[in-house]
PDB file of C-alpha atoms in Angstrom:
ATOM      1  CA  MET A   1      -0.156   0.038  -0.135  1.00 45.00           C
ATOM      2  CA  ILE A   2       1.367   3.612  -0.858  1.00 46.00           C
ATOM      3  CA  LYS A   3       0.495   7.001   0.324  1.00 55.00           C
ATOM      4  CA  ASP A   4      -1.404   7.631  -2.732  1.00 54.00           C
ATOM      5  CA  ASP A   5      -3.909   4.856  -1.698  1.00 55.00           C
ATOM      6  CA  PHE A   6      -4.248   6.487   1.977  1.00 52.00           C
ATOM      7  CA  LYS A   7      -5.040  10.289   0.505  1.00 50.00           C
ATOM      8  CA  HIS A   8      -7.532   8.892  -2.106  1.00 40.00           C
ATOM      9  CA  SER A   9      -9.293   6.440  -0.447  1.00 42.00           C
ATOM     10  CA  GLY A  10     -12.480   8.687  -0.336  1.00 36.00           C
ATOM     11  CA  THR A  11     -14.225   6.678   2.275  1.00 33.00           C
ATOM     12  CA  SER A  12     -15.654   7.928   5.462  1.00 30.00           C
ATOM     13  CA  ILE A  13     -17.256   7.038   8.661  1.00 34.00           C
ATOM     14  CA  ASN A  14     -20.997   7.358   8.698  1.00 33.00           C
ATOM     15  CA  SER A  15     -21.930  10.857  10.383  1.00 32.00           C
ATOM     16  CA  GLU A  16     -24.707   9.043  12.291  1.00 36.00           C
ATOM     17  CA  SER A  17     -21.866   6.919  14.082  1.00 41.00           C
ATOM     18  CA  ASP A  18     -20.408   7.571  17.542  1.00 47.00           C
ATOM     19  CA  ASN A  19     -17.125   8.919  16.914  1.00 47.00           C
ATOM     20  CA  SER A  20     -15.442   7.844  20.056  1.00 44.00           C
ATOM     21  CA  CYS A  21     -16.189   4.337  19.287  1.00 41.00           C
ATOM     22  CA  GLN A  22     -16.572   3.262  15.933  1.00 44.00           C
ATOM     23  CA  TYR A  23     -15.123   0.163  16.326  1.00 50.00           C
ATOM     24  CA  GLU A  24     -14.419  -2.573  18.883  1.00 60.00           C
ATOM     25  CA  TYR A  25     -12.516  -0.483  21.449  1.00 74.00           C
ATOM     26  CA  LYS A  26     -13.963   2.405  23.282  1.00 85.00           C
ATOM     27  CA  ILE A  27     -12.437   5.703  24.918  1.00 91.00           C
ATOM     28  CA  ASN A  28     -12.908   4.816  28.601  1.00 92.00           C
ATOM     29  CA  PRO A  29     -15.177   8.210  29.575  1.00 93.00           C
ATOM     30  CA  GLN A  30     -13.436   8.303  33.166  1.00 92.00           C
ATOM     31  CA  ASN A  31     -10.084   8.849  31.906  1.00 94.00           C
ATOM     32  CA  THR A  32      -9.937  12.466  31.796  1.00 95.00           C
ATOM     33  CA  PHE A  33      -7.553  15.268  32.734  1.00 96.00           C
ATOM     34  CA  ASP A  34      -9.531  16.027  35.657  1.00 94.00           C
ATOM     35  CA  SER A  35      -9.329  12.595  36.918  1.00 92.00           C
ATOM     36  CA  PHE A  36      -5.438  12.559  36.484  1.00 94.00           C
ATOM     37  CA  VAL A  37      -2.839  13.530  39.405  1.00 93.00           C
ATOM     38  CA  GLU A  38      -0.550  15.917  38.241  1.00 94.00           C
ATOM     39  CA  GLY A  39       2.937  15.842  39.803  1.00 92.00           C
ATOM     40  CA  LYS A  40       6.580  16.515  39.530  1.00 92.00           C
ATOM     41  CA  CYS A  41       6.974  12.988  37.997  1.00 92.00           C
ATOM     42  CA  ASN A  42       4.551  13.446  35.113  1.00 94.00           C
ATOM     43  CA  HIS A  43       4.252  17.539  34.715  1.00 94.00           C
ATOM     44  CA  ILE A  44       5.758  17.682  31.249  1.00 96.00           C
ATOM     45  CA  SER A  45       3.787  14.730  29.995  1.00 96.00           C
ATOM     46  CA  PHE A  46       0.653  15.957  31.332  1.00 97.00           C
ATOM     47  CA  GLN A  47       1.091  19.617  29.904  1.00 97.00           C
ATOM     48  CA  VAL A  48       2.088  18.432  26.861  1.00 97.00           C
ATOM     49  CA  SER A  49      -1.078  15.853  26.333  1.00 97.00           C
ATOM     50  CA  MET A  50      -3.232  18.858  27.130  1.00 97.00           C
ATOM     51  CA  ALA A  51      -1.512  21.216  24.464  1.00 97.00           C
ATOM     52  CA  VAL A  52      -1.995  18.357  21.803  1.00 96.00           C
ATOM     53  CA  ALA A  53      -5.569  17.981  22.701  1.00 97.00           C
ATOM     54  CA  GLU A  54      -6.573  21.779  22.596  1.00 96.00           C
ATOM     55  CA  SER A  55      -4.798  21.962  18.936  1.00 94.00           C
ATOM     56  CA  PRO A  56      -4.353  18.346  17.455  1.00 94.00           C
ATOM     57  CA  GLY A  57      -2.440  18.309  14.247  1.00 90.00           C
ATOM     58  CA  GLU A  58      -1.499  21.887  14.693  1.00 89.00           C
ATOM     59  CA  LEU A  59       1.781  21.376  17.099  1.00 86.00           C
ATOM     60  CA  TRP A  60       3.502  18.212  17.516  1.00 93.00           C
ATOM     61  CA  ASN A  61       2.903  15.296  15.522  1.00 94.00           C
ATOM     62  CA  PRO A  62       3.431  12.346  16.421  1.00 95.00           C
ATOM     63  CA  PHE A  63       3.081  12.902  20.043  1.00 97.00           C
ATOM     64  CA  PHE A  64       5.118   9.872  21.453  1.00 96.00           C
ATOM     65  CA  LEU A  65       4.524   9.092  25.624  1.00 96.00           C
ATOM     66  CA  TYR A  66       6.558   6.441  27.152  1.00 95.00           C
ATOM     67  CA  GLY A  67       7.103   4.916  30.362  1.00 92.00           C
ATOM     68  CA  GLU A  68       6.815   1.843  32.579  1.00 91.00           C
ATOM     69  CA  SER A  69       3.399   0.262  32.934  1.00 89.00           C
ATOM     70  CA  GLY A  70       0.896   1.693  35.575  1.00 90.00           C
ATOM     71  CA  LEU A  71       2.165   5.296  35.232  1.00 92.00           C
ATOM     72  CA  GLY A  72      -0.847   6.878  33.402  1.00 93.00           C
ATOM     73  CA  LYS A  73       0.039   6.332  29.604  1.00 95.00           C
ATOM     74  CA  THR A  74      -3.365   5.080  28.700  1.00 95.00           C
ATOM     75  CA  HIS A  75      -5.038   7.156  31.192  1.00 96.00           C
ATOM     76  CA  LEU A  76      -3.465  10.434  29.351  1.00 97.00           C
ATOM     77  CA  LEU A  77      -4.094   8.724  26.052  1.00 97.00           C
ATOM     78  CA  HIS A  78      -7.775   8.330  26.516  1.00 97.00           C
ATOM     79  CA  ALA A  79      -7.961  11.869  28.133  1.00 97.00           C
ATOM     80  CA  ILE A  80      -6.673  13.214  24.965  1.00 97.00           C
ATOM     81  CA  GLY A  81      -9.484  11.677  23.053  1.00 96.00           C
ATOM     82  CA  ASN A  82     -12.276  12.671  25.541  1.00 96.00           C
ATOM     83  CA  TYR A  83     -11.021  16.142  25.336  1.00 96.00           C
ATOM     84  CA  ILE A  84     -11.294  16.304  21.771  1.00 96.00           C
ATOM     85  CA  LEU A  85     -14.615  14.557  21.583  1.00 94.00           C
ATOM     86  CA  ASP A  86     -16.137  17.189  24.207  1.00 95.00           C
ATOM     87  CA  ASN A  87     -14.741  20.102  22.637  1.00 94.00           C
ATOM     88  CA  ASP A  88     -15.252  19.173  19.101  1.00 93.00           C
ATOM     89  CA  PRO A  89     -17.728  16.436  18.523  1.00 91.00           C
ATOM     90  CA  SER A  90     -17.046  16.619  14.716  1.00 91.00           C
ATOM     91  CA  LYS A  91     -13.781  15.299  15.102  1.00 92.00           C
ATOM     92  CA  THR A  92     -13.561  11.611  14.362  1.00 92.00           C
ATOM     93  CA  VAL A  93     -11.124   9.812  17.229  1.00 94.00           C
ATOM     94  CA  VAL A  94      -9.879   6.564  16.565  1.00 93.00           C
ATOM     95  CA  TYR A  95      -8.557   4.440  19.854  1.00 94.00           C
ATOM     96  CA  VAL A  96      -6.932   1.086  19.174  1.00 92.00           C
ATOM     97  CA  PRO A  97      -4.349  -0.904  21.197  1.00 93.00           C
ATOM     98  CA  CYS A  98      -1.156  -2.014  18.960  1.00 93.00           C
ATOM     99  CA  LYS A  99      -2.236  -5.430  18.739  1.00 92.00           C
ATOM    100  CA  GLN A 100      -5.574  -4.502  17.080  1.00 91.00           C
ATOM    101  CA  PHE A 101      -3.631  -2.280  14.620  1.00 92.00           C
ATOM    102  CA  ILE A 102      -1.240  -5.158  13.636  1.00 92.00           C
ATOM    103  CA  GLU A 103      -4.050  -7.454  12.961  1.00 90.00           C
ATOM    104  CA  ASP A 104      -5.538  -5.120  10.780  1.00 89.00           C
ATOM    105  CA  ALA A 105      -2.482  -4.191   8.873  1.00 89.00           C
ATOM    106  CA  VAL A 106      -1.817  -7.856   8.039  1.00 89.00           C
ATOM    107  CA  ASP A 107      -5.393  -8.101   6.515  1.00 87.00           C
ATOM    108  CA  SER A 108      -4.825  -5.059   4.476  1.00 85.00           C
ATOM    109  CA  LEU A 109      -1.523  -6.447   2.969  1.00 84.00           C
ATOM    110  CA  ARG A 110      -3.159  -9.645   2.106  1.00 84.00           C
ATOM    111  CA  ASP A 111      -6.129  -8.814  -0.064  1.00 79.00           C
ATOM    112  CA  ALA A 112      -8.072  -5.825  -1.533  1.00 79.00           C
ATOM    113  CA  CYS A 113     -10.953  -6.150   0.608  1.00 76.00           C
ATOM    114  CA  GLY A 114      -8.636  -5.951   3.696  1.00 74.00           C
ATOM    115  CA  SER A 115      -6.879  -2.835   2.351  1.00 80.00           C
ATOM    116  CA  GLU A 116     -10.155  -1.004   1.916  1.00 83.00           C
ATOM    117  CA  LYS A 117     -11.268  -2.075   5.697  1.00 84.00           C
ATOM    118  CA  PHE A 118      -8.037  -0.330   6.883  1.00 85.00           C
ATOM    119  CA  LYS A 119      -8.582   2.551   4.864  1.00 84.00           C
ATOM    120  CA  THR A 120     -12.159   2.983   6.089  1.00 82.00           C
ATOM    121  CA  ARG A 121     -11.093   2.247   9.697  1.00 84.00           C
ATOM    122  CA  TYR A 122      -8.086   4.360  10.121  1.00 88.00           C
ATOM    123  CA  MET A 123      -7.568   6.910   7.308  1.00 85.00           C
ATOM    124  CA  SER A 124     -11.024   8.592   7.895  1.00 86.00           C
ATOM    125  CA  ALA A 125      -9.754   9.498  11.542  1.00 91.00           C
ATOM    126  CA  ASP A 126      -8.586  13.115  12.564  1.00 94.00           C
ATOM    127  CA  VAL A 127      -6.795  11.776  15.782  1.00 95.00           C
ATOM    128  CA  LEU A 128      -5.252   8.178  15.936  1.00 95.00           C
ATOM    129  CA  LEU A 129      -4.637   7.003  19.577  1.00 96.00           C
ATOM    130  CA  ILE A 130      -2.436   3.973  19.331  1.00 95.00           C
ATOM    131  CA  ASP A 131      -1.437   1.747  22.973  1.00 94.00           C
ATOM    132  CA  ASP A 132       1.399  -0.140  23.264  1.00 93.00           C
ATOM    133  CA  PHE A 133       3.288   0.499  20.317  1.00 93.00           C
ATOM    134  CA  ASP A 134       6.112  -1.507  21.436  1.00 90.00           C
ATOM    135  CA  GLN A 135       4.266  -4.629  20.141  1.00 90.00           C
ATOM    136  CA  MET A 136       4.712  -3.488  16.716  1.00 91.00           C
ATOM    137  CA  ILE A 137       8.802  -3.567  16.723  1.00 90.00           C
ATOM    138  CA  GLY A 138       9.909  -6.670  14.610  1.00 87.00           C
ATOM    139  CA  LYS A 139       6.943  -6.458  12.294  1.00 88.00           C
ATOM    140  CA  GLU A 140       8.685  -4.976   9.467  1.00 89.00           C
ATOM    141  CA  ALA A 141       5.784  -4.811   6.800  1.00 90.00           C
ATOM    142  CA  THR A 142       3.704  -3.303   9.458  1.00 90.00           C
ATOM    143  CA  LEU A 143       6.316  -0.751  10.576  1.00 91.00           C
ATOM    144  CA  ASP A 144       6.522   0.471   6.707  1.00 89.00           C
ATOM    145  CA  LEU A 145       2.766   0.752   6.756  1.00 90.00           C
ATOM    146  CA  PHE A 146       2.443   2.426   9.619  1.00 91.00           C
ATOM    147  CA  THR A 147       5.227   4.875   8.536  1.00 91.00           C
ATOM    148  CA  ASP A 148       3.448   5.491   5.316  1.00 90.00           C
ATOM    149  CA  MET A 149       0.249   6.318   7.247  1.00 90.00           C
ATOM    150  CA  LEU A 150       1.788   8.861   9.776  1.00 92.00           C
ATOM    151  CA  ASP A 151       3.541  10.484   6.625  1.00 92.00           C
ATOM    152  CA  VAL A 152      -0.006  11.213   5.134  1.00 91.00           C
ATOM    153  CA  PHE A 153      -1.363  11.885   8.798  1.00 93.00           C
ATOM    154  CA  ARG A 154       1.314  14.723   9.020  1.00 92.00           C
ATOM    155  CA  GLU A 155       0.747  16.183   5.632  1.00 92.00           C
ATOM    156  CA  LEU A 156      -3.407  16.322   6.382  1.00 93.00           C
ATOM    157  CA  ASN A 157      -2.817  17.724   9.867  1.00 93.00           C
ATOM    158  CA  LYS A 158      -4.330  14.756  11.313  1.00 95.00           C
ATOM    159  CA  GLN A 159      -2.844  13.947  14.936  1.00 96.00           C
ATOM    160  CA  VAL A 160      -1.118  10.842  15.855  1.00 96.00           C
ATOM    161  CA  ILE A 161      -0.333   9.793  19.411  1.00 97.00           C
ATOM    162  CA  ILE A 162       1.715   6.673  20.722  1.00 96.00           C
ATOM    163  CA  THR A 163       2.176   5.117  23.936  1.00 96.00           C
ATOM    164  CA  ALA A 164       5.059   2.680  24.621  1.00 94.00           C
ATOM    165  CA  ASP A 165       6.794   0.966  27.542  1.00 92.00           C
ATOM    166  CA  ARG A 166      10.591   2.191  26.369  1.00 90.00           C
ATOM    167  CA  ASN A 167      11.766   5.109  24.378  1.00 88.00           C
ATOM    168  CA  PHE A 168      11.554   4.753  20.752  1.00 86.00           C
ATOM    169  CA  ARG A 169      15.408   4.979  20.311  1.00 85.00           C
ATOM    170  CA  GLU A 170      15.379   1.389  22.075  1.00 86.00           C
ATOM    171  CA  PHE A 171      13.525  -0.193  19.416  1.00 87.00           C
ATOM    172  CA  GLU A 172      15.971  -2.500  17.925  1.00 82.00           C
ATOM    173  CA  GLY A 173      15.863  -3.050  14.153  1.00 81.00           C
ATOM    174  CA  ALA A 174      12.937  -0.321  13.698  1.00 84.00           C
ATOM    175  CA  PRO A 175      13.635   1.438  10.277  1.00 85.00           C
ATOM    176  CA  GLU A 176      15.290   4.420  10.516  1.00 89.00           C
ATOM    177  CA  ARG A 177      12.546   6.476   8.475  1.00 89.00           C
ATOM    178  CA  LEU A 178      10.032   5.621  11.138  1.00 89.00           C
ATOM    179  CA  LEU A 179      12.412   6.679  14.162  1.00 89.00           C
ATOM    180  CA  ASN A 180      12.978  10.005  12.048  1.00 90.00           C
ATOM    181  CA  ARG A 181       9.568  10.519  11.904  1.00 91.00           C
ATOM    182  CA  ILE A 182       9.054  10.135  15.440  1.00 90.00           C
ATOM    183  CA  ALA A 183      11.674  12.100  16.434  1.00 91.00           C
ATOM    184  CA  TYR A 184       9.959  15.033  14.173  1.00 90.00           C
ATOM    185  CA  GLY A 185       7.145  15.391  16.744  1.00 92.00           C
ATOM    186  CA  ILE A 186       7.479  15.401  20.697  1.00 95.00           C
ATOM    187  CA  ILE A 187       8.677  12.792  23.095  1.00 96.00           C
ATOM    188  CA  THR A 188       7.736  12.782  26.636  1.00 96.00           C
ATOM    189  CA  ASP A 189       8.169  10.078  29.345  1.00 94.00           C
ATOM    190  CA  LEU A 190       6.203   9.312  32.600  1.00 93.00           C
ATOM    191  CA  SER A 191       8.985   8.643  35.643  1.00 88.00           C
ATOM    192  CA  GLY A 192       8.033   6.619  38.689  1.00 88.00           C
ATOM    193  CA  LEU A 193       5.471   8.039  41.220  1.00 88.00           C
ATOM    194  CA  ASP A 194       7.186  10.343  43.476  1.00 91.00           C
ATOM    195  CA  ASN A 195       5.975  10.347  47.395  1.00 91.00           C
ATOM    196  CA  GLU A 196       4.036  13.618  46.794  1.00 93.00           C
ATOM    197  CA  THR A 197       2.155  12.418  43.853  1.00 93.00           C
ATOM    198  CA  SER A 198       1.528   8.916  45.358  1.00 93.00           C
ATOM    199  CA  CYS A 199      -0.085  10.520  48.123  1.00 93.00           C
ATOM    200  CA  GLN A 200      -2.095  12.821  46.145  1.00 93.00           C
ATOM    201  CA  ILE A 201      -3.563   9.345  44.233  1.00 94.00           C
ATOM    202  CA  ILE A 202      -4.215   7.718  47.522  1.00 93.00           C
ATOM    203  CA  ARG A 203      -6.457  10.702  48.731  1.00 92.00           C
ATOM    204  CA  MET A 204      -8.232  10.823  45.450  1.00 92.00           C
ATOM    205  CA  LEU A 205      -8.992   7.146  45.183  1.00 92.00           C
ATOM    206  CA  GLY A 206     -10.308   7.489  49.039  1.00 90.00           C
ATOM    207  CA  GLU A 207     -12.370  10.312  47.877  1.00 88.00           C
ATOM    208  CA  GLN A 208     -13.682   8.209  45.242  1.00 87.00           C
ATOM    209  CA  LYS A 209     -14.700   5.380  47.487  1.00 86.00           C
ATOM    210  CA  GLY A 210     -16.102   7.845  50.568  1.00 85.00           C
ATOM    211  CA  ILE A 211     -13.204   6.898  52.675  1.00 84.00           C
ATOM    212  CA  ILE A 212     -11.144   9.117  55.099  1.00 81.00           C
ATOM    213  CA  LEU A 213      -7.500   8.387  56.136  1.00 82.00           C
ATOM    214  CA  ASN A 214      -5.145  10.302  58.242  1.00 80.00           C
ATOM    215  CA  ASP A 215      -1.744  11.604  56.776  1.00 84.00           C
ATOM    216  CA  GLU A 216       0.223   8.631  58.507  1.00 81.00           C
ATOM    217  CA  ILE A 217      -1.467   5.846  56.826  1.00 82.00           C
ATOM    218  CA  ILE A 218      -1.299   7.711  53.641  1.00 87.00           C
ATOM    219  CA  TYR A 219       2.429   8.381  54.118  1.00 86.00           C
ATOM    220  CA  LYS A 220       2.769   4.504  55.221  1.00 83.00           C
ATOM    221  CA  ILE A 221       0.600   3.420  52.261  1.00 86.00           C
ATOM    222  CA  SER A 222       2.596   5.768  49.707  1.00 88.00           C
ATOM    223  CA  ASP A 223       5.903   4.258  51.087  1.00 85.00           C
ATOM    224  CA  GLN A 224       5.023   0.754  50.808  1.00 82.00           C
ATOM    225  CA  PHE A 225       3.081   0.336  47.613  1.00 84.00           C
ATOM    226  CA  GLY A 226       3.320   3.804  45.850  1.00 81.00           C
ATOM    227  CA  LEU A 227       5.406   2.217  42.812  1.00 82.00           C
ATOM    228  CA  ASN A 228       2.562   2.695  40.394  1.00 89.00           C
ATOM    229  CA  VAL A 229      -1.030   3.396  40.381  1.00 92.00           C
ATOM    230  CA  PRO A 230      -2.683  -0.074  39.955  1.00 91.00           C
ATOM    231  CA  SER A 231      -0.582  -0.986  43.131  1.00 89.00           C
ATOM    232  CA  LEU A 232      -2.149   1.755  44.891  1.00 91.00           C
ATOM    233  CA  GLN A 233      -5.731   1.218  43.518  1.00 90.00           C
ATOM    234  CA  GLY A 234      -5.335  -2.741  44.912  1.00 89.00           C
ATOM    235  CA  VAL A 235      -4.504  -1.474  48.349  1.00 87.00           C
ATOM    236  CA  MET A 236      -7.259   1.050  48.287  1.00 89.00           C
ATOM    237  CA  ASN A 237      -9.856  -1.823  47.147  1.00 89.00           C
ATOM    238  CA  LYS A 238      -8.884  -4.037  50.073  1.00 85.00           C
ATOM    239  CA  ILE A 239      -9.341  -0.909  52.459  1.00 85.00           C
ATOM    240  CA  GLU A 240     -12.899  -0.341  50.815  1.00 85.00           C
ATOM    241  CA  PHE A 241     -13.783  -3.806  51.062  1.00 82.00           C
ATOM    242  CA  LEU A 242     -12.794  -3.872  54.945  1.00 77.00           C
ATOM    243  CA  SER A 243     -14.897  -0.502  55.250  1.00 75.00           C
ATOM    244  CA  LYS A 244     -18.188  -1.942  53.907  1.00 74.00           C
ATOM    245  CA  GLY A 245     -20.547  -2.015  56.876  1.00 64.00           C
ATOM    246  CA  ASN A 246     -17.927  -0.930  59.070  1.00 63.00           C
ATOM    247  CA  GLU A 247     -17.928   3.229  60.166  1.00 61.00           C
ATOM    248  CA  GLU A 248     -14.387   2.571  61.365  1.00 64.00           C
ATOM    249  CA  ILE A 249     -11.709  -0.047  60.455  1.00 66.00           C
ATOM    250  CA  THR A 250      -9.686  -1.265  63.512  1.00 64.00           C
ATOM    251  CA  LEU A 251      -5.455  -1.039  63.329  1.00 64.00           C
ATOM    252  CA  GLU A 252      -5.475  -4.610  63.350  1.00 67.00           C
ATOM    253  CA  ASP A 253      -7.582  -5.125  60.429  1.00 67.00           C
ATOM    254  CA  LEU A 254      -5.603  -2.474  58.609  1.00 71.00           C
ATOM    255  CA  MET A 255      -2.128  -4.215  59.747  1.00 70.00           C
ATOM    256  CA  GLY A 256      -3.393  -7.257  58.084  1.00 68.00           C
ATOM    257  CA  VAL A 257      -4.578  -5.872  55.038  1.00 67.00           C
ATOM    258  CA  LEU A 258      -1.206  -3.784  54.309  1.00 68.00           C
ATOM    259  CA  ASN A 259       1.208  -6.434  55.773  1.00 64.00           C
ATOM    260  CA  MET A 260       2.589  -4.123  58.340  1.00 59.00           C
ATOM    261  CA  ASP A 261       3.589  -4.521  61.768  1.00 52.00           C
ATOM    262  CA  ASP A 262       5.192  -0.888  63.090  1.00 49.00           C
ATOM    263  CA  MET A 263       1.803   0.878  62.974  1.00 49.00           C
ATOM    264  CA  GLN A 264       1.468   0.452  66.871  1.00 47.00           C
ATOM    265  CA  ASN A 265       1.569   4.429  66.940  1.00 44.00           C
ATOM    266  CA  TYR A 266      -1.225   5.528  64.547  1.00 44.00           C
ATOM    267  CA  THR A 267      -4.521   6.591  65.987  1.00 41.00           C
ATOM    268  CA  LEU A 268      -7.379   7.224  63.835  1.00 39.00           C
ATOM    269  CA  VAL A 269      -6.951   4.803  60.837  1.00 45.00           C
ATOM    270  CA  ILE A 270      -9.804   5.027  58.460  1.00 47.00           C
ATOM    271  CA  LYS A 271     -13.648   5.508  58.624  1.00 50.00           C
ATOM    272  CA  ARG A 272     -16.332   6.113  56.002  1.00 50.00           C
ATOM    273  CA  LYS A 273     -17.637   9.600  54.895  1.00 51.00           C
ATOM    274  CA  GLN A 274     -20.690  10.625  56.790  1.00 46.00           C
ATOM    275  CA  LEU A 275     -23.389  10.804  53.804  1.00 39.00           C
TER     276      LEU A 275
END
């Protein structure tokens, strides 16, 4: 498939369809900028995400966001999509995990029917969000196809946002022309959670669950479980379970959940909010 095939595909999505979810994969409406905790560890990535969402296709293209699992890449990816759709419903936003994109690319290279489906699915998009781009590395034909498509998106001021677990410069065997296209845009990373951001996330999760924790407990949870967001969510889910039907949880209960044995000096542990 060549670039002119993309440019002159002439296909479009039905205007009556839901632009946020034309296909199997939907943007999570809960993943917004408002529900993302901004801190020192993610400040630049958050601000760049906001800027790209406010002016898709006009600033930096592509936007490449990388970092270890559980630090908020997918959240920001969905937040960009949600922001664009909320502020310009006429935009067509396509979100796809990389694995699905690879399958579609293989089908498009196999026969004419697959090629037309691919063009209909992706080239009608104003904004393309691809998650877990690492999975495409080593698949030469798919990478060539994606690079051609990226060129067309840039020429047409269509925005591409990519997430990955590592810096694109670590993609062994990736074609140089693809690496150059990525470098032409903007690259930011999400580093490990700092203690302040981790504590903010714990407080936010507590608010969402109607649970009050004192600062000492918050600091202790952050210190022991604050490596990433899923780890914190798991701990807070356990605490939420314990709090069901209880106005206050005992220190002994909490020590068992958190596997801690040095909390004897902590007094007010946790209680449900009064509704």
